[in-house]
PDB file of C-alpha atoms in Angstrom:
ATOM      1  CA  MET Z   1       3.088 -11.932 -21.509  1.00 67.00           C
ATOM      2  CA  VAL Z   2       5.067 -11.291 -18.326  1.00 73.00           C
ATOM      3  CA  LEU Z   3       6.667  -7.860 -18.031  1.00 81.00           C
ATOM      4  CA  LEU Z   4       8.171  -8.429 -14.573  1.00 88.00           C
ATOM      5  CA  SER Z   5       8.965 -11.813 -13.079  1.00 93.00           C
ATOM      6  CA  ALA Z   6       7.107 -13.042 -10.030  1.00 95.00           C
ATOM      7  CA  ILE Z   7      10.265 -12.806  -7.920  1.00 95.00           C
ATOM      8  CA  SER Z   8      10.786  -9.201  -9.046  1.00 96.00           C
ATOM      9  CA  LEU Z   9       7.216  -8.392  -8.043  1.00 97.00           C
ATOM     10  CA  ALA Z  10       7.781 -10.020  -4.639  1.00 97.00           C
ATOM     11  CA  LYS Z  11      10.774  -7.695  -4.230  1.00 97.00           C
ATOM     12  CA  VAL Z  12       8.574  -4.726  -5.155  1.00 96.00           C
ATOM     13  CA  ASN Z  13       6.000  -5.876  -2.602  1.00 97.00           C
ATOM     14  CA  ALA Z  14       8.667  -6.186   0.086  1.00 97.00           C
ATOM     15  CA  GLY Z  15      10.021  -2.737  -0.743  1.00 96.00           C
ATOM     16  CA  PHE Z  16       6.664  -0.982  -0.751  1.00 95.00           C
ATOM     17  CA  SER Z  17       5.603  -2.762   2.418  1.00 96.00           C
ATOM     18  CA  ILE Z  18       8.812  -1.842   4.229  1.00 97.00           C
ATOM     19  CA  LEU Z  19       8.390   1.773   3.109  1.00 95.00           C
ATOM     20  CA  ASN Z  20       4.794   1.806   4.307  1.00 95.00           C
ATOM     21  CA  LEU Z  21       5.731   0.126   7.591  1.00 96.00           C
ATOM     22  CA  VAL Z  22       8.477   2.657   8.313  1.00 96.00           C
ATOM     23  CA  GLN Z  23       6.301   5.634   7.391  1.00 95.00           C
ATOM     24  CA  SER Z  24       3.187   4.580   9.233  1.00 96.00           C
ATOM     25  CA  TYR Z  25       4.602   2.803  12.282  1.00 96.00           C
ATOM     26  CA  LEU Z  26       7.800   4.730  12.933  1.00 96.00           C
ATOM     27  CA  LEU Z  27       6.940   8.142  11.449  1.00 96.00           C
ATOM     28  CA  PRO Z  28       3.168   8.653  11.762  1.00 95.00           C
ATOM     29  CA  GLY Z  29       3.635  12.386  12.355  1.00 94.00           C
ATOM     30  CA  THR Z  30       5.370  12.729   9.003  1.00 94.00           C
ATOM     31  CA  VAL Z  31       2.483  10.923   7.302  1.00 93.00           C
ATOM     32  CA  LEU Z  32       0.031  13.337   8.894  1.00 92.00           C
ATOM     33  CA  ASP Z  33       2.095  16.379   7.973  1.00 92.00           C
ATOM     34  CA  ASN Z  34       2.371  15.242   4.341  1.00 93.00           C
ATOM     35  CA  LEU Z  35      -1.167  13.984   3.774  1.00 93.00           C
ATOM     36  CA  TYR Z  36      -3.209  16.043   6.266  1.00 92.00           C
ATOM     37  CA  PRO Z  37      -1.328  19.313   6.851  1.00 90.00           C
ATOM     38  CA  LYS Z  38      -4.476  21.206   7.892  1.00 85.00           C
ATOM     39  CA  MET Z  39      -5.594  18.677  10.517  1.00 87.00           C
ATOM     40  CA  ASP Z  40      -6.629  20.235  13.812  1.00 87.00           C
ATOM     41  CA  ALA Z  41      -3.906  19.885  16.442  1.00 88.00           C
ATOM     42  CA  ASP Z  42      -6.302  18.258  18.906  1.00 92.00           C
ATOM     43  CA  LYS Z  43      -6.989  15.393  16.447  1.00 90.00           C
ATOM     44  CA  LYS Z  44      -3.339  14.597  15.697  1.00 91.00           C
ATOM     45  CA  PRO Z  45      -2.560  12.380  18.729  1.00 95.00           C
ATOM     46  CA  LEU Z  46      -5.461  10.022  17.922  1.00 95.00           C
ATOM     47  CA  ALA Z  47      -4.614  10.084  14.208  1.00 94.00           C
ATOM     48  CA  LYS Z  48      -0.969   9.170  14.955  1.00 95.00           C
ATOM     49  CA  PHE Z  49      -2.150   6.316  17.169  1.00 96.00           C
ATOM     50  CA  LEU Z  50      -4.456   4.983  14.444  1.00 95.00           C
ATOM     51  CA  ILE Z  51      -1.910   5.365  11.628  1.00 95.00           C
ATOM     52  CA  LYS Z  52       0.434   3.018  13.506  1.00 96.00           C
ATOM     53  CA  PHE Z  53      -2.087   0.214  12.949  1.00 95.00           C
ATOM     54  CA  ILE Z  54      -1.431   0.507   9.210  1.00 93.00           C
ATOM     55  CA  GLY Z  55       2.222  -0.287   9.825  1.00 93.00           C
ATOM     56  CA  GLN Z  56       1.346  -3.023  12.255  1.00 94.00           C
ATOM     57  CA  HIS Z  57      -0.805  -4.715   9.635  1.00 94.00           C
ATOM     58  CA  ASP Z  58       2.010  -4.517   7.073  1.00 95.00           C
ATOM     59  CA  VAL Z  59       4.312  -6.739   9.135  1.00 96.00           C
ATOM     60  CA  PRO Z  60       2.898 -10.106   7.927  1.00 96.00           C
ATOM     61  CA  TRP Z  61       3.104  -9.075   4.258  1.00 96.00           C
ATOM     62  CA  VAL Z  62       6.663  -7.772   4.732  1.00 97.00           C
ATOM     63  CA  LEU Z  63       7.727 -11.031   6.372  1.00 97.00           C
ATOM     64  CA  LEU Z  64       5.993 -13.184   3.764  1.00 97.00           C
ATOM     65  CA  SER Z  65       7.423 -11.162   0.871  1.00 97.00           C
ATOM     66  CA  LEU Z  66      10.931 -11.301   2.320  1.00 97.00           C
ATOM     67  CA  ALA Z  67      10.592 -15.069   2.847  1.00 98.00           C
ATOM     68  CA  VAL Z  68       9.464 -15.500  -0.763  1.00 97.00           C
ATOM     69  CA  VAL Z  69      12.378 -13.409  -2.024  1.00 97.00           C
ATOM     70  CA  LYS Z  70      14.858 -15.329   0.154  1.00 97.00           C
ATOM     71  CA  SER Z  71      13.547 -18.695  -1.045  1.00 97.00           C
ATOM     72  CA  GLY Z  72      13.585 -17.639  -4.685  1.00 96.00           C
ATOM     73  CA  THR Z  73      10.300 -19.450  -5.243  1.00 96.00           C
ATOM     74  CA  VAL Z  74       7.023 -17.622  -5.709  1.00 97.00           C
ATOM     75  CA  SER Z  75       3.814 -19.600  -5.378  1.00 97.00           C
ATOM     76  CA  LYS Z  76       0.741 -19.028  -7.477  1.00 97.00           C
ATOM     77  CA  ASP Z  77      -1.165 -18.350  -4.253  1.00 97.00           C
ATOM     78  CA  TYR Z  78       1.252 -15.534  -3.345  1.00 98.00           C
ATOM     79  CA  MET Z  79       0.795 -13.980  -6.785  1.00 97.00           C
ATOM     80  CA  LEU Z  80      -2.995 -14.205  -6.486  1.00 98.00           C
ATOM     81  CA  ALA Z  81      -2.847 -12.482  -3.093  1.00 98.00           C
ATOM     82  CA  SER Z  82      -0.505  -9.839  -4.490  1.00 98.00           C
ATOM     83  CA  THR Z  83      -2.794  -9.207  -7.475  1.00 98.00           C
ATOM     84  CA  GLY Z  84      -5.762  -8.868  -5.134  1.00 98.00           C
ATOM     85  CA  MET Z  85      -3.864  -6.510  -2.853  1.00 97.00           C
ATOM     86  CA  TRP Z  86      -2.820  -4.095  -5.621  1.00 98.00           C
ATOM     87  CA  CYS Z  87      -6.281  -4.176  -7.229  1.00 98.00           C
ATOM     88  CA  PHE Z  88      -7.914  -3.539  -3.866  1.00 98.00           C
ATOM     89  CA  PHE Z  89      -5.560  -0.609  -3.235  1.00 97.00           C
ATOM     90  CA  PHE Z  90      -6.415   0.834  -6.651  1.00 98.00           C
ATOM     91  CA  PHE Z  91     -10.179   0.691  -6.118  1.00 98.00           C
ATOM     92  CA  ASP Z  92     -10.025   1.700  -2.446  1.00 97.00           C
ATOM     93  CA  ILE Z  93      -7.867   4.766  -3.065  1.00 96.00           C
ATOM     94  CA  THR Z  94      -9.897   5.805  -6.103  1.00 96.00           C
ATOM     95  CA  PHE Z  95     -13.402   5.329  -4.722  1.00 96.00           C
ATOM     96  CA  ARG Z  96     -13.080   5.653  -0.937  1.00 95.00           C
ATOM     97  CA  VAL Z  97      -9.854   7.333   0.147  1.00 94.00           C
ATOM     98  CA  LEU Z  98     -10.029  10.287  -2.246  1.00 93.00           C
ATOM     99  CA  PRO Z  99     -13.685  11.259  -1.703  1.00 91.00           C
ATOM    100  CA  ASP Z 100     -13.716  10.579   2.047  1.00 92.00           C
ATOM    101  CA  GLY Z 101     -10.182  11.818   2.665  1.00 90.00           C
ATOM    102  CA  VAL Z 102     -10.730  15.213   1.069  1.00 86.00           C
ATOM    103  CA  GLU Z 103     -13.625  15.720   3.469  1.00 84.00           C
ATOM    104  CA  HIS Z 104     -11.138  15.213   6.319  1.00 85.00           C
ATOM    105  CA  GLY Z 105      -8.401  17.396   4.868  1.00 86.00           C
ATOM    106  CA  LEU Z 106      -6.470  14.937   2.705  1.00 91.00           C
ATOM    107  CA  LEU Z 107      -4.299  16.627   0.085  1.00 93.00           C
ATOM    108  CA  LYS Z 108      -5.433  15.097  -3.215  1.00 92.00           C
ATOM    109  CA  LYS Z 109      -2.102  15.850  -4.873  1.00 93.00           C
ATOM    110  CA  SER Z 110      -0.339  13.683  -2.282  1.00 92.00           C
ATOM    111  CA  ILE Z 111      -2.438  10.567  -2.882  1.00 93.00           C
ATOM    112  CA  ILE Z 112      -3.342  10.730  -6.588  1.00 95.00           C
ATOM    113  CA  PRO Z 113       0.096   9.466  -7.755  1.00 95.00           C
ATOM    114  CA  TYR Z 114      -0.589   6.156  -5.996  1.00 95.00           C
ATOM    115  CA  ILE Z 115      -3.575   5.381  -8.215  1.00 97.00           C
ATOM    116  CA  PRO Z 116      -1.635   4.624 -11.429  1.00 98.00           C
ATOM    117  CA  VAL Z 117       1.093   2.868  -9.422  1.00 97.00           C
ATOM    118  CA  CYS Z 118      -1.496   0.500  -7.941  1.00 97.00           C
ATOM    119  CA  ALA Z 119      -3.122  -0.039 -11.350  1.00 98.00           C
ATOM    120  CA  VAL Z 120       0.207  -0.874 -13.000  1.00 97.00           C
ATOM    121  CA  PHE Z 121       1.311  -3.262 -10.256  1.00 97.00           C
ATOM    122  CA  GLY Z 122      -2.120  -4.877 -10.198  1.00 97.00           C
ATOM    123  CA  LEU Z 123      -1.823  -5.550 -13.926  1.00 97.00           C
ATOM    124  CA  LEU Z 124       1.792  -6.738 -13.695  1.00 96.00           C
ATOM    125  CA  ASN Z 125       0.911  -9.120 -10.868  1.00 97.00           C
ATOM    126  CA  PHE Z 126      -2.088 -10.439 -12.791  1.00 97.00           C
ATOM    127  CA  LEU Z 127       0.018 -11.063 -15.895  1.00 96.00           C
ATOM    128  CA  ALA Z 128       2.649 -12.892 -13.835  1.00 96.00           C
ATOM    129  CA  TYR Z 129      -0.071 -14.901 -12.044  1.00 96.00           C
ATOM    130  CA  ARG Z 130      -1.742 -15.864 -15.310  1.00 95.00           C
ATOM    131  CA  ALA Z 131       1.589 -16.999 -16.769  1.00 94.00           C
ATOM    132  CA  MET Z 132       2.288 -19.412 -13.896  1.00 94.00           C
TER     133      MET Z 132
END
């Protein structure tokens, strides 16, 4: 049973990746202010520098997702990668980011909403992959 088509999920991937790219690469200070408001001022320059790498690493997925959307054809390999990405995000945020991040001043309330989002998109991608 497919709840969202593969092309719709590629559009979701492009959208989330663009959002993440803009936030992390162009606005790293905003990310810090929203997720780590109590971070020591002396640590912020290095944190901003490192956050930009998140955006940098989103560029290939943005380009691939946009190419898939433009072509109108989604490969089974793309859907497998997308399923793996969302599942990885779910487990990483749940079991690494939350426990380790809180130790470094992460606001739990700012990151917890991403857990069900990742779970839902992981499931939707898996269902679309399995139906191909």
